[in-house]
Amino acid sequence: MATLLPKSVRILFRTYVGLPDVTREAFLFGQYALHLLKASFFPDQDLPKVPKLELYRRAQVQQIADAAHAALRNPARVNWKLRDLLAAVQEPDFDPDQLWKRFPPLGPHTGKPPGRFSPEWTPEVVVDQEGYILLWYFPSVIRDQYIQQILQTLRSCKEGKSFFSSKDDGTWRRHEGNFYGGDFQTTPQGMALLFPVASRSARGSDSERTYGPSKCFRKRIENAFTAVGQLMDPLALLSAISAVTQPTQFHAGVSVLESFHKGELEIDDADLFTEVLENWAATYHAIAIYNNHNPPLHTEELIPHLFYETFLSCGSSPSTTRFICATHRWLSEPTSDSVVMVGSHYHQLIKYYESKDDDPFNGQTGPFTSPDLLRYLEDNITV
C-alpha cells in the first residue's frame, strides 16, 4: 500500500483525455463531482462548464457531492490506528481471529453491531485515531432509475449464454453455497467480472505479467457487451463516487486506461481492448457483479489493498440501497433480491505510476485524512 502521508498532487481539470467518448464522459462526471465538492467547502470556487452532462446526470452528481460534504462533517472514530493494522497484516503468521478482535469490522456509527447498515442513517466517514478515512457511507444516494437499469441488465443477461458463474468449490467469491435463492428464474446466478484490462499472469509472477480484457469479452459472450452498454449510467455514477472519495486513484485509474489506449503500455488483444473501452463508461479497471450473494465471512475485510474498491448495493428492498467506499464491507442482506457491484482499481496498475520517476501522484493513492482531502481540493482542483 502507498505511504500514509499525502504529498502535494497537481491535477487540473482536464477537459480532454485520450480515451473513447463514453470513458471520457465518465471522467468528466467525476471531475465535476470534485468541483462541486470543493465549492461546498469553498463558496468562492468557480465551477467549470461541462456542456456534455445532461440535467439528470448533473443532479445525480450534485447529490453525490452533497453526500460527501455531509459525510466529512459527520465523522465516527474507531479506537485503533490504520498504521497498526498495516503492520499486523504484514506478519506472516497473523491470526485472523485476533485481528478481528483487535481491529473490529467497520460500520456506520461504530457502536452498532457490524454489518447493520440503515438507509435512515446520515452520510458519514469512519476515521482511525489519527484521522485517516477508513470508510465512506452514503445511504440512499443512488436514484431509482439507476437501480432499475442494473436490475433490468441482470434480467436481460439471463437470455442466451450468461457470463455469470458459480462453483461448487473455491473461494467465497464464486462458491455456489454463498448464493441464495432469489429470483433466479429471471436473473443469472453467480458472480461476473468485467474489465477492459487487467493482469492475466499467474498469481505472484510479476515477471510474466500480461494484460488484456476479461474472459467473457475474449469468448465473445454477447451478453457481456450488452451489459456494459446498459450499465453506462451506473458505471459513471460509481466513477463519480470514486472521484470524491479517492481522487488520486480516480485520476491514476484514468491515466492507466489512457496509457493502454495510446499504446504506451503493452496489451494483449489490443483491438478487443479498444472495442470494450468504447463501451466502458467507467474510470475503474474492473467491475464485479454479485447477484444474491450472502455476506461472506473472510479475512479480506482487513487487507489494505481493498482501499482500491468501491461497493454499491441495490435491490428490491430499500435497505439494500447504499454505497460504501474505501474499505471492504459487504452490503447485501439475504432477505431480498439484491445486487452488489464493486468497482476496482487494480493496485498493480496504479503502482506502475508510483514507481515512475515522474509519478504525478507522488505515490499517494492510499487513504486521506479529512483535512488532507480538503487541502487537496483547495490546491489542485482548479478551473
mmCIF file of N, CA and C in Angstrom, residues 179-248:
data_model
loop_
_atom_site.group_PDB
_atom_site.id
_atom_site.type_symbol
_atom_site.label_atom_id
_atom_site.label_comp_id
_atom_site.label_asym_id
_atom_site.label_seq_id
_atom_site.Cartn_x
_atom_site.Cartn_y
_atom_site.Cartn_z
ATOM 1 N N PHE A 179 -24.557 -18.262 -2.670
ATOM 2 C CA PHE A 179 -25.626 -17.602 -3.413
ATOM 3 C C PHE A 179 -26.966 -18.176 -2.965
ATOM 4 N N TYR A 180 -27.880 -17.300 -2.583
ATOM 5 C CA TYR A 180 -29.161 -17.763 -2.083
ATOM 6 C C TYR A 180 -30.232 -17.627 -3.164
ATOM 7 N N GLY A 181 -31.393 -18.231 -2.917
ATOM 8 C CA GLY A 181 -32.487 -18.369 -3.871
ATOM 9 C C GLY A 181 -32.735 -17.185 -4.771
ATOM 10 N N GLY A 182 -33.549 -16.267 -4.321
ATOM 11 C CA GLY A 182 -33.820 -15.092 -5.119
ATOM 12 C C GLY A 182 -34.570 -15.416 -6.395
ATOM 13 N N ASP A 183 -34.649 -14.455 -7.252
ATOM 14 C CA ASP A 183 -35.427 -14.571 -8.481
ATOM 15 C C ASP A 183 -34.551 -15.091 -9.609
ATOM 16 N N PHE A 184 -34.049 -16.313 -9.460
ATOM 17 C CA PHE A 184 -33.132 -16.849 -10.456
ATOM 18 C C PHE A 184 -33.847 -17.351 -11.711
ATOM 19 N N GLN A 185 -35.183 -17.243 -11.743
ATOM 20 C CA GLN A 185 -35.869 -17.556 -12.985
ATOM 21 C C GLN A 185 -35.668 -16.441 -14.007
ATOM 22 N N THR A 186 -35.449 -15.242 -13.534
ATOM 23 C CA THR A 186 -35.300 -14.110 -14.448
ATOM 24 C C THR A 186 -33.935 -13.461 -14.376
ATOM 25 N N THR A 187 -33.091 -13.851 -13.424
ATOM 26 C CA THR A 187 -31.742 -13.290 -13.352
ATOM 27 C C THR A 187 -30.732 -14.414 -13.195
ATOM 28 N N PRO A 188 -29.506 -14.208 -13.650
ATOM 29 C CA PRO A 188 -28.497 -15.271 -13.586
ATOM 30 C C PRO A 188 -27.947 -15.451 -12.181
ATOM 31 N N GLN A 189 -27.534 -16.659 -11.867
ATOM 32 C CA GLN A 189 -26.934 -16.930 -10.567
ATOM 33 C C GLN A 189 -25.420 -16.824 -10.682
ATOM 34 N N GLY A 190 -24.815 -16.213 -9.675
ATOM 35 C CA GLY A 190 -23.363 -16.203 -9.621
ATOM 36 C C GLY A 190 -22.758 -14.820 -9.653
ATOM 37 N N MET A 191 -21.480 -14.798 -9.968
ATOM 38 C CA MET A 191 -20.677 -13.585 -9.963
ATOM 39 C C MET A 191 -20.116 -13.366 -11.362
ATOM 40 N N ALA A 192 -20.056 -12.112 -11.785
ATOM 41 C CA ALA A 192 -19.499 -11.758 -13.091
ATOM 42 C C ALA A 192 -18.371 -10.764 -12.893
ATOM 43 N N LEU A 193 -17.342 -10.881 -13.706
ATOM 44 C CA LEU A 193 -16.208 -9.965 -13.648
ATOM 45 C C LEU A 193 -15.986 -9.388 -15.038
ATOM 46 N N LEU A 194 -16.092 -8.070 -15.145
ATOM 47 C CA LEU A 194 -15.950 -7.365 -16.410
ATOM 48 C C LEU A 194 -14.776 -6.407 -16.319
ATOM 49 N N PHE A 195 -13.879 -6.454 -17.291
ATOM 50 C CA PHE A 195 -12.814 -5.452 -17.322
ATOM 51 C C PHE A 195 -12.220 -5.338 -18.721
ATOM 52 N N PRO A 196 -11.815 -4.121 -19.099
ATOM 53 C CA PRO A 196 -11.128 -3.938 -20.377
ATOM 54 C C PRO A 196 -9.665 -4.332 -20.306
ATOM 55 N N VAL A 197 -9.071 -4.198 -19.095
ATOM 56 C CA VAL A 197 -7.652 -4.530 -18.958
ATOM 57 C C VAL A 197 -7.346 -4.909 -17.516
ATOM 58 N N ALA A 198 -6.657 -6.027 -17.361
ATOM 59 C CA ALA A 198 -6.180 -6.457 -16.048
ATOM 60 C C ALA A 198 -5.121 -7.521 -16.260
ATOM 61 N N SER A 199 -4.453 -7.898 -15.181
ATOM 62 C CA SER A 199 -3.386 -8.885 -15.251
ATOM 63 C C SER A 199 -3.930 -10.251 -15.602
ATOM 64 N N ARG A 200 -3.195 -10.955 -16.471
ATOM 65 C CA ARG A 200 -3.560 -12.329 -16.798
ATOM 66 C C ARG A 200 -2.413 -13.270 -16.465
ATOM 67 N N SER A 201 -1.480 -12.823 -15.619
ATOM 68 C CA SER A 201 -0.347 -13.667 -15.253
ATOM 69 C C SER A 201 -0.713 -14.565 -14.090
ATOM 70 N N ALA A 202 0.155 -15.544 -13.837
ATOM 71 C CA ALA A 202 -0.018 -16.385 -12.664
ATOM 72 C C ALA A 202 0.152 -15.533 -11.419
ATOM 73 N N ARG A 203 -0.588 -15.876 -10.369
ATOM 74 C CA ARG A 203 -0.528 -15.092 -9.140
ATOM 75 C C ARG A 203 0.898 -15.037 -8.610
ATOM 76 N N GLY A 204 1.358 -13.822 -8.321
ATOM 77 C CA GLY A 204 2.690 -13.638 -7.753
ATOM 78 C C GLY A 204 3.810 -13.664 -8.772
ATOM 79 N N SER A 205 3.465 -13.766 -10.063
ATOM 80 C CA SER A 205 4.502 -13.853 -11.089
ATOM 81 C C SER A 205 4.548 -12.560 -11.880
ATOM 82 N N ASP A 206 5.058 -11.501 -11.265
ATOM 83 C CA ASP A 206 5.101 -10.206 -11.924
ATOM 84 C C ASP A 206 5.954 -10.230 -13.184
ATOM 85 N N SER A 207 6.988 -11.060 -13.221
ATOM 86 C CA SER A 207 7.883 -11.090 -14.375
ATOM 87 C C SER A 207 7.173 -11.597 -15.625
ATOM 88 N N GLU A 208 6.085 -12.344 -15.460
ATOM 89 C CA GLU A 208 5.350 -12.887 -16.597
ATOM 90 C C GLU A 208 3.996 -12.203 -16.765
ATOM 91 N N ARG A 209 3.845 -11.033 -16.193
ATOM 92 C CA ARG A 209 2.550 -10.361 -16.212
ATOM 93 C C ARG A 209 2.202 -9.874 -17.617
ATOM 94 N N THR A 210 1.015 -10.191 -18.072
ATOM 95 C CA THR A 210 0.467 -9.645 -19.306
ATOM 96 C C THR A 210 -0.892 -9.044 -18.989
ATOM 97 N N TYR A 211 -1.389 -8.204 -19.892
ATOM 98 C CA TYR A 211 -2.645 -7.507 -19.640
ATOM 99 C C TYR A 211 -3.597 -7.687 -20.811
ATOM 100 N N GLY A 212 -4.879 -7.779 -20.495
ATOM 101 C CA GLY A 212 -5.874 -7.920 -21.539
ATOM 102 C C GLY A 212 -7.275 -7.900 -20.969
ATOM 103 N N PRO A 213 -8.298 -7.946 -21.842
ATOM 104 C CA PRO A 213 -9.692 -7.921 -21.399
ATOM 105 C C PRO A 213 -10.090 -9.205 -20.686
ATOM 106 N N SER A 214 -11.217 -9.143 -19.974
ATOM 107 C CA SER A 214 -11.694 -10.299 -19.219
ATOM 108 C C SER A 214 -12.184 -11.408 -20.146
ATOM 109 N N LYS A 215 -12.270 -12.610 -19.583
ATOM 110 C CA LYS A 215 -12.573 -13.818 -20.362
ATOM 111 C C LYS A 215 -13.897 -13.705 -21.109
ATOM 112 N N CYS A 216 -14.902 -13.106 -20.476
ATOM 113 C CA CYS A 216 -16.215 -13.044 -21.124
ATOM 114 C C CYS A 216 -16.165 -12.238 -22.417
ATOM 115 N N PHE A 217 -15.273 -11.242 -22.483
ATOM 116 C CA PHE A 217 -15.111 -10.493 -23.728
ATOM 117 C C PHE A 217 -14.276 -11.281 -24.735
ATOM 118 N N ARG A 218 -13.249 -11.966 -24.241
ATOM 119 C CA ARG A 218 -12.412 -12.755 -25.155
ATOM 120 C C ARG A 218 -13.204 -13.895 -25.773
ATOM 121 N N LYS A 219 -14.177 -14.432 -25.025
ATOM 122 C CA LYS A 219 -15.020 -15.509 -25.553
ATOM 123 C C LYS A 219 -16.207 -14.979 -26.349
ATOM 124 N N ARG A 220 -16.269 -13.662 -26.481
ATOM 125 C CA ARG A 220 -17.315 -13.027 -27.271
ATOM 126 C C ARG A 220 -18.716 -13.397 -26.779
ATOM 127 N N ILE A 221 -18.882 -13.404 -25.452
ATOM 128 C CA ILE A 221 -20.211 -13.633 -24.889
ATOM 129 C C ILE A 221 -21.025 -12.353 -25.086
ATOM 130 N N GLU A 222 -22.027 -12.459 -25.923
ATOM 131 C CA GLU A 222 -22.764 -11.267 -26.351
ATOM 132 C C GLU A 222 -23.349 -10.498 -25.181
ATOM 133 N N ASN A 223 -23.863 -11.211 -24.189
ATOM 134 C CA ASN A 223 -24.491 -10.537 -23.058
ATOM 135 C C ASN A 223 -23.516 -9.673 -22.272
ATOM 136 N N ALA A 224 -22.231 -10.014 -22.302
ATOM 137 C CA ALA A 224 -21.244 -9.199 -21.593
ATOM 138 C C ALA A 224 -21.141 -7.818 -22.228
ATOM 139 N N PHE A 225 -21.083 -7.769 -23.554
ATOM 140 C CA PHE A 225 -21.041 -6.475 -24.239
ATOM 141 C C PHE A 225 -22.352 -5.719 -24.043
ATOM 142 N N THR A 226 -23.468 -6.440 -24.088
ATOM 143 C CA THR A 226 -24.767 -5.799 -23.870
ATOM 144 C C THR A 226 -24.848 -5.190 -22.476
ATOM 145 N N ALA A 227 -24.366 -5.921 -21.471
ATOM 146 C CA ALA A 227 -24.430 -5.442 -20.089
ATOM 147 C C ALA A 227 -23.634 -4.163 -19.906
ATOM 148 N N VAL A 228 -22.439 -4.115 -20.478
ATOM 149 C CA VAL A 228 -21.619 -2.909 -20.346
ATOM 150 C C VAL A 228 -22.341 -1.710 -20.951
ATOM 151 N N GLY A 229 -22.990 -1.924 -22.095
ATOM 152 C CA GLY A 229 -23.734 -0.834 -22.713
ATOM 153 C C GLY A 229 -24.923 -0.387 -21.888
ATOM 154 N N GLN A 230 -25.615 -1.336 -21.264
ATOM 155 C CA GLN A 230 -26.790 -1.000 -20.464
ATOM 156 C C GLN A 230 -26.428 -0.351 -19.131
ATOM 157 N N LEU A 231 -25.213 -0.570 -18.669
ATOM 158 C CA LEU A 231 -24.799 -0.078 -17.347
ATOM 159 C C LEU A 231 -24.021 1.230 -17.415
ATOM 160 N N MET A 232 -24.097 1.942 -18.529
ATOM 161 C CA MET A 232 -23.278 3.145 -18.685
ATOM 162 C C MET A 232 -23.526 4.166 -17.583
ATOM 163 N N ASP A 233 -24.784 4.460 -17.283
ATOM 164 C CA ASP A 233 -25.075 5.462 -16.249
ATOM 165 C C ASP A 233 -24.645 4.999 -14.860
ATOM 166 N N PRO A 234 -24.980 3.767 -14.429
ATOM 167 C CA PRO A 234 -24.498 3.324 -13.114
ATOM 168 C C PRO A 234 -22.977 3.273 -13.010
ATOM 169 N N LEU A 235 -22.290 2.894 -14.096
ATOM 170 C CA LEU A 235 -20.828 2.840 -14.043
ATOM 171 C C LEU A 235 -20.244 4.241 -13.904
ATOM 172 N N ALA A 236 -20.812 5.205 -14.613
ATOM 173 C CA ALA A 236 -20.350 6.585 -14.466
ATOM 174 C C ALA A 236 -20.605 7.091 -13.055
ATOM 175 N N LEU A 237 -21.713 6.647 -12.461
ATOM 176 C CA LEU A 237 -22.026 7.024 -11.085
ATOM 177 C C LEU A 237 -20.971 6.495 -10.122
ATOM 178 N N LEU A 238 -20.563 5.239 -10.293
ATOM 179 C CA LEU A 238 -19.503 4.681 -9.459
ATOM 180 C C LEU A 238 -18.217 5.484 -9.608
ATOM 181 N N SER A 239 -17.928 5.947 -10.825
ATOM 182 C CA SER A 239 -16.716 6.723 -11.058
ATOM 183 C C SER A 239 -16.759 8.048 -10.309
ATOM 184 N N ALA A 240 -17.932 8.672 -10.256
ATOM 185 C CA ALA A 240 -18.055 9.927 -9.521
ATOM 186 C C ALA A 240 -17.862 9.711 -8.026
ATOM 187 N N ILE A 241 -18.370 8.589 -7.506
ATOM 188 C CA ILE A 241 -18.133 8.252 -6.106
ATOM 189 C C ILE A 241 -16.640 8.088 -5.859
ATOM 190 N N SER A 242 -15.956 7.415 -6.779
ATOM 191 C CA SER A 242 -14.509 7.235 -6.658
ATOM 192 C C SER A 242 -13.797 8.576 -6.625
ATOM 193 N N ALA A 243 -14.248 9.515 -7.446
ATOM 194 C CA ALA A 243 -13.575 10.810 -7.540
ATOM 195 C C ALA A 243 -13.592 11.561 -6.217
ATOM 196 N N VAL A 244 -14.745 11.593 -5.536
ATOM 197 C CA VAL A 244 -14.838 12.394 -4.316
ATOM 198 C C VAL A 244 -14.270 11.677 -3.107
ATOM 199 N N THR A 245 -14.111 10.347 -3.165
ATOM 200 C CA THR A 245 -13.611 9.616 -2.003
ATOM 201 C C THR A 245 -12.127 9.291 -2.107
ATOM 202 N N GLN A 246 -11.632 9.018 -3.313
ATOM 203 C CA GLN A 246 -10.220 8.710 -3.539
ATOM 204 C C GLN A 246 -9.775 9.393 -4.830
ATOM 205 N N PRO A 247 -9.620 10.722 -4.825
ATOM 206 C CA PRO A 247 -9.368 11.445 -6.080
ATOM 207 C C PRO A 247 -8.078 11.051 -6.782
ATOM 208 N N THR A 248 -7.029 10.702 -6.026
ATOM 209 C CA THR A 248 -5.793 10.322 -6.718
ATOM 210 C C THR A 248 -5.943 8.980 -7.419
#
